[in-house]
Amino acid sequence: MRPNRSFITLDEFTIRETRRFPKATGELATILRDIGLACKLINEKVKKAGLVDILGAEGATNVQGEEQMKLDVFSNDILKNVLENSSECAGVASEEEEDFVVFDDEYSNNSKYVVLFDPLDGSSNIDVNASIGTIFAIYKRTSKLGEACNEGDFLQKGRLLMASGYVIYGSSTMLVYATKLGVNGFTLEPAFGEFCLSHPNLKCPEDGSIYSINQGNYNKFDDDVKSYLDFCMDNENKKSYRHRYIGSMVSDLHRTLIKGGVFMYPADKQNEHGKLRLMYECNPLSFIVETAGGKSTDGKGDPILDIEPQELHQRVPIYIGSKNMVDKIHSFKKA
């Protein structure tokens, strides 16, 4: 007698999707499973953060010059170790490390994919128990199979992504990932430790009423950004806009994807080229939002996914979310 259950796990879903392509080898599904496993381990540490000695600063800085939190280092090590042991990943690049890491062994050198990740986005929120997350991007390598992967495998446009996703550690733990087939969300069922499909075929609403930006930086923004913010705050507008900002891109983006809205991190007087990382944050999240029907640009009208990356830790401005809201922002841009 077959058990009667209504849920489908992440593993089952990825296997089912793989069967839609007769020539698929299942490697991508394996990597997604391994990332899910790593994030379960991270989730356990996040939940216990107040009980064990993993809160606070590590005492070192990352390649960005930012103070590393202890959970940053733990999350980075977990993702790297799990993916190295999977044998389906040729190498990784992390926001926390200066250079990419090659898994130079017989199995890894014959793997088709490389993975980039931000192991713990929003880690400055750890000590105050606000939502944080993990972001990942999976590319098919361009170098020759059988040899070690190289920098060119990682420096690919977002448009070439095979899959990307994030895990948000909040009131519930949720994994959202996108392929060219669509965007699907999975919630971690703590009773048996599996990600279960909870948000099939996610679509970003075409419009919204929530704008998300660090409004404390208002005086640092260009005049066109200020004009848009003034428009949002104008009580005489026919449409009422609400400001929400958590300070963790994963959290703000997750709300934007589910409810509609726009998330903005413009360039400013201190960060002339933007602050968020193209390869670890902007590309993977833009791939998700565009696949779900939303829009993501650099503020000049150019899609984030079409930017030709120049370096692993490149920074860019970003405007991302509901298509109509992103288009409205551009209407304030000076010619």
Tab-separated table of C-alpha atoms in Angstrom:
chain	number	residue	atom	x	y	z
A	1	MET	CA	0.000	0.000	0.000
A	2	ARG	CA	1.492	3.364	-1.035
A	3	PRO	CA	1.510	6.095	1.621
A	4	ASN	CA	-0.898	8.948	1.018
A	5	ARG	CA	0.765	12.343	1.252
A	6	SER	CA	0.169	15.648	-0.466
A	7	PHE	CA	3.633	17.232	-0.315
A	8	ILE	CA	6.592	16.965	-2.669
A	9	THR	CA	10.163	17.401	-1.450
A	10	LEU	CA	12.928	19.410	-3.081
A	11	ASP	CA	14.712	16.221	-4.153
A	12	GLU	CA	11.557	14.777	-5.676
A	13	PHE	CA	10.779	18.020	-7.480
A	14	THR	CA	14.255	18.399	-9.006
A	15	ILE	CA	14.247	14.759	-10.137
A	16	ARG	CA	10.819	15.242	-11.726
A	17	GLU	CA	12.048	18.371	-13.523
A	18	THR	CA	15.143	16.526	-14.752
A	19	ARG	CA	12.955	13.847	-16.358
A	20	ARG	CA	11.491	16.514	-18.640
A	21	PHE	CA	14.824	16.554	-20.471
A	22	PRO	CA	15.863	13.130	-21.831
A	23	LYS	CA	19.526	14.160	-22.163
A	24	ALA	CA	19.811	15.592	-18.652
A	25	THR	CA	22.401	13.874	-16.454
A	26	GLY	CA	21.029	14.982	-13.073
A	27	GLU	CA	24.151	16.921	-12.054
A	28	LEU	CA	22.286	20.197	-11.616
A	29	ALA	CA	19.670	18.481	-9.464
A	30	THR	CA	22.463	17.026	-7.319
A	31	ILE	CA	24.022	20.455	-6.773
A	32	LEU	CA	20.649	21.900	-5.749
A	33	ARG	CA	20.218	19.019	-3.306
A	34	ASP	CA	23.693	19.626	-1.874
A	35	ILE	CA	23.045	23.347	-1.454
A	36	GLY	CA	19.808	22.453	0.318
A	37	LEU	CA	21.755	20.177	2.671
A	38	ALA	CA	24.338	22.883	3.427
A	39	CYS	CA	21.581	25.389	4.163
A	40	LYS	CA	19.890	22.957	6.560
A	41	LEU	CA	23.164	22.825	8.501
A	42	ILE	CA	23.434	26.621	8.445
A	43	ASN	CA	19.808	26.880	9.577
A	44	GLU	CA	20.549	24.753	12.641
A	45	LYS	CA	23.352	27.110	13.668
A	46	VAL	CA	21.225	30.190	12.982
A	47	LYS	CA	18.457	28.845	15.241
A	48	LYS	CA	20.965	28.236	18.050
A	49	ALA	CA	22.844	31.501	17.583
A	50	GLY	CA	21.807	32.855	20.972
A	51	LEU	CA	22.767	29.663	22.788
A	52	VAL	CA	26.267	28.966	21.523
A	53	ASP	CA	29.331	31.040	20.803
A	54	ILE	CA	28.623	31.896	17.158
A	55	LEU	CA	27.236	35.384	17.579
A	56	GLY	CA	29.331	38.479	17.051
A	57	ALA	CA	32.434	39.310	15.077
A	58	GLU	CA	35.082	36.822	14.054
A	59	GLY	CA	37.852	39.389	14.423
A	60	ALA	CA	38.775	39.412	10.742
A	61	THR	CA	37.616	41.221	7.610
A	62	ASN	CA	36.556	39.769	4.287
A	63	VAL	CA	37.792	40.782	0.850
A	64	GLN	CA	35.248	43.626	0.849
A	65	GLY	CA	36.913	45.144	3.912
A	66	GLU	CA	33.854	44.316	6.022
A	67	GLU	CA	34.025	42.780	9.463
A	68	GLN	CA	33.275	39.065	9.301
A	69	MET	CA	30.722	37.598	11.669
A	70	LYS	CA	31.302	34.127	13.103
A	71	LEU	CA	28.267	32.757	11.290
A	72	ASP	CA	29.625	34.201	8.020
A	73	VAL	CA	32.743	32.092	8.361
A	74	PHE	CA	30.822	28.981	9.424
A	75	SER	CA	28.341	29.304	6.537
A	76	ASN	CA	31.114	29.843	4.014
A	77	ASP	CA	32.981	26.751	5.198
A	78	ILE	CA	29.855	24.575	5.186
A	79	LEU	CA	28.864	25.497	1.631
A	80	LYS	CA	32.402	25.065	0.354
A	81	ASN	CA	32.894	21.685	2.040
A	82	VAL	CA	29.536	20.255	0.984
A	83	LEU	CA	30.021	21.304	-2.646
A	84	GLU	CA	33.577	19.973	-2.724
A	85	ASN	CA	32.399	16.590	-1.484
A	86	SER	CA	29.519	16.442	-3.958
A	87	SER	CA	31.831	15.669	-6.948
A	88	GLU	CA	29.324	17.494	-9.220
A	89	CYS	CA	30.891	20.936	-8.777
A	90	ALA	CA	34.176	22.010	-10.386
A	91	GLY	CA	34.771	24.976	-8.081
A	92	VAL	CA	33.206	27.798	-6.092
A	93	ALA	CA	33.527	31.540	-5.563
A	94	SER	CA	32.348	33.237	-2.395
A	95	GLU	CA	31.747	36.812	-1.363
A	96	GLU	CA	33.848	36.013	1.702
A	97	GLU	CA	36.960	34.941	-0.233
A	98	GLU	CA	39.286	36.953	-2.430
A	99	ASP	CA	39.621	34.391	-5.218
A	100	PHE	CA	37.673	31.447	-6.583
A	101	VAL	CA	38.396	27.954	-5.239
A	102	VAL	CA	39.157	25.075	-7.633
A	103	PHE	CA	38.269	21.517	-6.630
A	104	ASP	CA	41.180	20.055	-8.541
A	105	ASP	CA	40.544	16.322	-8.577
A	106	GLU	CA	39.525	13.772	-11.194
A	107	TYR	CA	35.788	13.914	-10.476
A	108	SER	CA	35.492	17.681	-9.995
A	109	ASN	CA	37.491	18.430	-13.144
A	110	ASN	CA	34.874	16.507	-15.115
A	111	SER	CA	31.993	18.371	-13.486
A	112	LYS	CA	29.978	20.732	-15.665
A	113	TYR	CA	29.125	23.412	-13.133
A	114	VAL	CA	30.580	26.083	-10.876
A	115	VAL	CA	28.774	27.786	-7.992
A	116	LEU	CA	29.015	31.315	-6.622
A	117	PHE	CA	27.439	32.263	-3.302
A	118	ASP	CA	26.942	34.834	-0.602
A	119	PRO	CA	26.964	32.466	2.373
A	120	LEU	CA	25.105	34.727	4.786
A	121	ASP	CA	23.505	37.853	3.354
A	122	GLY	CA	22.485	40.439	5.941
A	123	SER	CA	24.872	39.107	8.573
A	124	SER	CA	24.966	42.498	10.313
A	125	ASN	CA	21.441	41.579	11.470
A	126	ILE	CA	22.555	38.375	13.209
A	127	ASP	CA	22.958	39.837	16.692
A	128	VAL	CA	19.473	41.389	16.634
A	129	ASN	CA	17.721	38.207	15.420
A	130	ALA	CA	16.477	39.682	12.132
A	131	SER	CA	16.004	37.552	9.013
A	132	ILE	CA	19.148	36.668	7.056
A	133	GLY	CA	19.799	34.394	4.081
A	134	THR	CA	22.051	32.545	1.664
A	135	ILE	CA	22.245	33.401	-2.062
A	136	PHE	CA	23.639	31.095	-4.745
A	137	ALA	CA	24.240	31.092	-8.507
A	138	ILE	CA	25.030	28.085	-10.716
A	139	TYR	CA	26.765	28.413	-14.101
A	140	LYS	CA	27.694	25.819	-16.668
A	141	ARG	CA	31.454	26.058	-17.062
A	142	THR	CA	32.975	27.251	-20.324
A	143	SER	CA	36.400	25.653	-19.842
A	144	LYS	CA	37.361	22.202	-21.094
A	145	LEU	CA	36.047	19.229	-19.151
A	146	GLY	CA	38.794	17.127	-17.632
A	147	GLU	CA	40.800	20.206	-16.693
A	148	ALA	CA	40.571	22.471	-13.664
A	149	CYS	CA	38.009	25.267	-13.930
A	150	ASN	CA	39.262	28.823	-14.405
A	151	GLU	CA	38.214	32.422	-13.789
A	152	GLY	CA	36.283	32.620	-17.055
A	153	ASP	CA	33.870	29.981	-15.761
A	154	PHE	CA	32.843	32.369	-12.979
A	155	LEU	CA	32.872	35.652	-14.905
A	156	GLN	CA	29.757	35.006	-16.965
A	157	LYS	CA	26.781	37.284	-17.520
A	158	GLY	CA	23.726	36.625	-15.393
A	159	ARG	CA	21.781	35.879	-18.549
A	160	LEU	CA	23.793	32.639	-18.813
A	161	LEU	CA	22.815	31.304	-15.393
A	162	MET	CA	21.578	27.728	-15.271
A	163	ALA	CA	19.942	28.249	-11.891
A	164	SER	CA	20.016	30.604	-8.942
A	165	GLY	CA	18.288	30.848	-5.618
A	166	TYR	CA	18.257	31.903	-2.021
A	167	VAL	CA	17.424	30.496	1.383
A	168	ILE	CA	15.829	32.809	3.933
A	169	TYR	CA	16.188	31.990	7.621
A	170	GLY	CA	13.152	33.640	9.173
A	171	SER	CA	9.973	32.659	11.001
A	172	SER	CA	10.174	29.645	8.720
A	173	THR	CA	13.111	28.578	6.583
A	174	MET	CA	12.426	28.769	2.874
A	175	LEU	CA	14.415	27.929	-0.256
A	176	VAL	CA	13.473	29.653	-3.508
A	177	TYR	CA	15.209	28.765	-6.748
A	178	ALA	CA	14.825	29.558	-10.434
A	179	THR	CA	15.709	27.810	-13.645
A	180	LYS	CA	14.575	28.796	-17.113
A	181	LEU	CA	11.490	26.650	-16.405
A	182	GLY	CA	10.260	28.918	-13.611
A	183	VAL	CA	10.562	29.889	-9.947
A	184	ASN	CA	9.498	27.623	-7.101
A	185	GLY	CA	9.619	27.952	-3.318
A	186	PHE	CA	10.146	25.227	-0.721
A	187	THR	CA	9.551	25.546	3.021
A	188	LEU	CA	11.604	23.490	5.465
A	189	GLU	CA	9.404	21.067	7.406
A	190	PRO	CA	11.218	20.783	10.760
A	191	ALA	CA	9.415	17.575	11.747
A	192	PHE	CA	11.400	15.524	9.197
A	193	GLY	CA	13.991	17.991	7.912
A	194	GLU	CA	12.939	18.264	4.270
A	195	PHE	CA	12.289	21.263	2.030
A	196	CYS	CA	8.724	20.797	0.713
A	197	LEU	CA	7.139	22.566	-2.236
A	198	SER	CA	4.984	25.354	-0.803
A	199	HIS	CA	5.059	28.105	-3.453
A	200	PRO	CA	4.863	26.555	-6.930
A	201	ASN	CA	5.384	28.670	-10.048
A	202	LEU	CA	6.019	31.954	-8.235
A	203	LYS	CA	5.187	35.151	-10.124
A	204	CYS	CA	6.272	38.648	-9.169
A	205	PRO	CA	3.248	40.999	-9.269
A	206	GLU	CA	3.462	43.543	-12.098
A	207	ASP	CA	2.803	46.384	-9.677
A	208	GLY	CA	3.039	47.058	-5.971
A	209	SER	CA	2.925	49.718	-3.284
A	210	ILE	CA	6.065	48.986	-1.255
A	211	TYR	CA	9.400	50.653	-1.946
A	212	SER	CA	12.497	49.408	-0.159
A	213	ILE	CA	15.624	51.537	0.189
A	214	ASN	CA	17.941	52.789	2.913
A	215	GLN	CA	16.204	56.138	3.124
A	216	GLY	CA	18.715	57.328	5.691
A	217	ASN	CA	21.087	57.841	2.758
A	218	TYR	CA	18.663	60.280	1.080
A	219	ASN	CA	21.108	63.197	1.025
A	220	LYS	CA	23.754	61.035	-0.679
A	221	PHE	CA	21.521	60.054	-3.615
A	222	ASP	CA	21.376	61.658	-7.056
A	223	ASP	CA	18.572	64.121	-7.737
A	224	ASP	CA	16.580	61.642	-9.846
A	225	VAL	CA	16.501	59.116	-6.973
A	226	LYS	CA	15.486	61.868	-4.556
A	227	SER	CA	12.689	62.886	-6.928
A	228	TYR	CA	11.314	59.362	-7.002
A	229	LEU	CA	11.449	59.099	-3.202
A	230	ASP	CA	9.683	62.474	-2.899
A	231	PHE	CA	7.000	61.123	-5.233
A	232	CYS	CA	6.584	58.026	-3.042
A	233	MET	CA	6.290	60.162	0.107
A	234	ASP	CA	3.862	62.675	-1.405
A	235	ASN	CA	0.581	62.204	0.441
A	236	GLU	CA	-1.316	63.804	-2.450
A	237	ASN	CA	-0.445	60.930	-4.783
A	238	LYS	CA	-3.415	58.937	-5.920
A	239	LYS	CA	-1.504	55.805	-4.969
A	240	SER	CA	-0.298	55.301	-1.421
A	241	TYR	CA	3.259	53.981	-1.187
A	242	ARG	CA	4.727	52.360	1.907
A	243	HIS	CA	8.388	52.220	2.888
A	244	ARG	CA	9.798	48.922	4.193
A	245	TYR	CA	13.506	48.206	4.651
A	246	ILE	CA	15.009	45.305	6.599
A	247	GLY	CA	18.649	45.726	5.584
A	248	SER	CA	19.034	42.142	4.390
A	249	MET	CA	18.673	41.975	0.608
A	250	VAL	CA	17.320	38.418	0.751
A	251	SER	CA	14.559	39.465	3.151
A	252	ASP	CA	13.621	42.616	1.258
A	253	LEU	CA	13.734	40.785	-2.082
A	254	HIS	CA	11.624	37.885	-0.761
A	255	ARG	CA	8.873	40.279	0.310
A	256	THR	CA	9.098	42.050	-3.052
A	257	LEU	CA	8.781	38.770	-4.950
A	258	ILE	CA	5.763	37.622	-2.942
A	259	LYS	CA	3.846	40.881	-2.478
A	260	GLY	CA	5.159	43.113	-5.244
A	261	GLY	CA	7.168	46.294	-4.835
A	262	VAL	CA	10.641	47.535	-5.641
A	263	PHE	CA	14.022	47.204	-3.937
A	264	MET	CA	16.639	49.854	-4.667
A	265	TYR	CA	20.300	50.176	-3.831
A	266	PRO	CA	21.494	53.118	-5.945
A	267	ALA	CA	24.980	54.443	-6.364
A	268	ASP	CA	25.660	57.361	-4.028
A	269	LYS	CA	28.402	59.805	-3.111
A	270	GLN	CA	30.237	57.157	-1.094
A	271	ASN	CA	29.651	54.259	-3.498
A	272	GLU	CA	29.916	55.688	-7.000
A	273	HIS	CA	29.647	52.242	-8.625
A	274	GLY	CA	27.029	50.888	-6.238
A	275	LYS	CA	27.562	48.719	-3.187
A	276	LEU	CA	25.947	45.347	-3.851
A	277	ARG	CA	27.927	42.591	-5.586
A	278	LEU	CA	27.041	41.712	-9.148
A	279	MET	CA	28.107	38.062	-9.003
A	280	TYR	CA	26.916	37.093	-5.522
A	281	GLU	CA	23.748	39.161	-5.019
A	282	CYS	CA	22.515	41.110	-8.032
A	283	ASN	CA	22.821	38.477	-10.779
A	284	PRO	CA	21.259	35.528	-8.912
A	285	LEU	CA	18.391	37.593	-7.495
A	286	SER	CA	17.780	39.356	-10.809
A	287	PHE	CA	17.568	35.974	-12.546
A	288	ILE	CA	14.884	34.908	-10.079
A	289	VAL	CA	12.867	38.114	-10.400
A	290	GLU	CA	13.052	38.248	-14.209
A	291	THR	CA	12.086	34.583	-14.487
A	292	ALA	CA	9.102	35.375	-12.263
A	293	GLY	CA	8.048	38.231	-14.574
A	294	GLY	CA	9.681	41.145	-12.749
A	295	LYS	CA	12.440	43.502	-13.830
A	296	SER	CA	15.952	44.399	-12.707
A	297	THR	CA	18.176	47.212	-14.002
A	298	ASP	CA	21.269	49.203	-13.072
A	299	GLY	CA	19.277	52.438	-13.048
A	300	LYS	CA	20.462	53.456	-16.503
A	301	GLY	CA	17.963	51.219	-18.272
A	302	ASP	CA	20.381	48.313	-18.775
A	303	PRO	CA	19.299	44.910	-17.418
A	304	ILE	CA	21.516	43.627	-14.609
A	305	LEU	CA	21.656	40.237	-16.339
A	306	ASP	CA	23.316	41.752	-19.426
A	307	ILE	CA	26.230	43.340	-17.576
A	308	GLU	CA	29.571	41.876	-18.683
A	309	PRO	CA	31.413	41.092	-15.420
A	310	GLN	CA	34.963	42.374	-15.076
A	311	GLU	CA	35.915	40.932	-11.692
A	312	LEU	CA	34.572	38.552	-9.072
A	313	HIS	CA	33.768	41.253	-6.533
A	314	GLN	CA	32.368	43.866	-8.902
A	315	ARG	CA	29.732	46.188	-7.440
A	316	VAL	CA	26.732	47.681	-9.247
A	317	PRO	CA	23.637	49.772	-8.476
A	318	ILE	CA	20.358	47.851	-8.655
A	319	TYR	CA	16.626	48.565	-9.019
A	320	ILE	CA	14.644	45.332	-8.855
A	321	GLY	CA	11.082	44.159	-8.413
A	322	SER	CA	7.675	44.684	-9.972
A	323	LYS	CA	7.993	45.693	-13.623
A	324	ASN	CA	5.712	48.730	-13.426
A	325	MET	CA	7.477	50.116	-10.363
A	326	VAL	CA	10.934	49.748	-11.912
A	327	ASP	CA	9.661	51.462	-15.061
A	328	LYS	CA	8.230	54.284	-12.923
A	329	ILE	CA	11.647	54.882	-11.364
A	330	HIS	CA	13.167	55.230	-14.821
A	331	SER	CA	10.602	57.897	-15.701
A	332	PHE	CA	12.362	60.123	-13.134
A	333	LYS	CA	15.786	59.588	-14.691
A	334	LYS	CA	17.240	62.584	-16.462
A	335	ALA	CA	17.853	62.184	-20.188
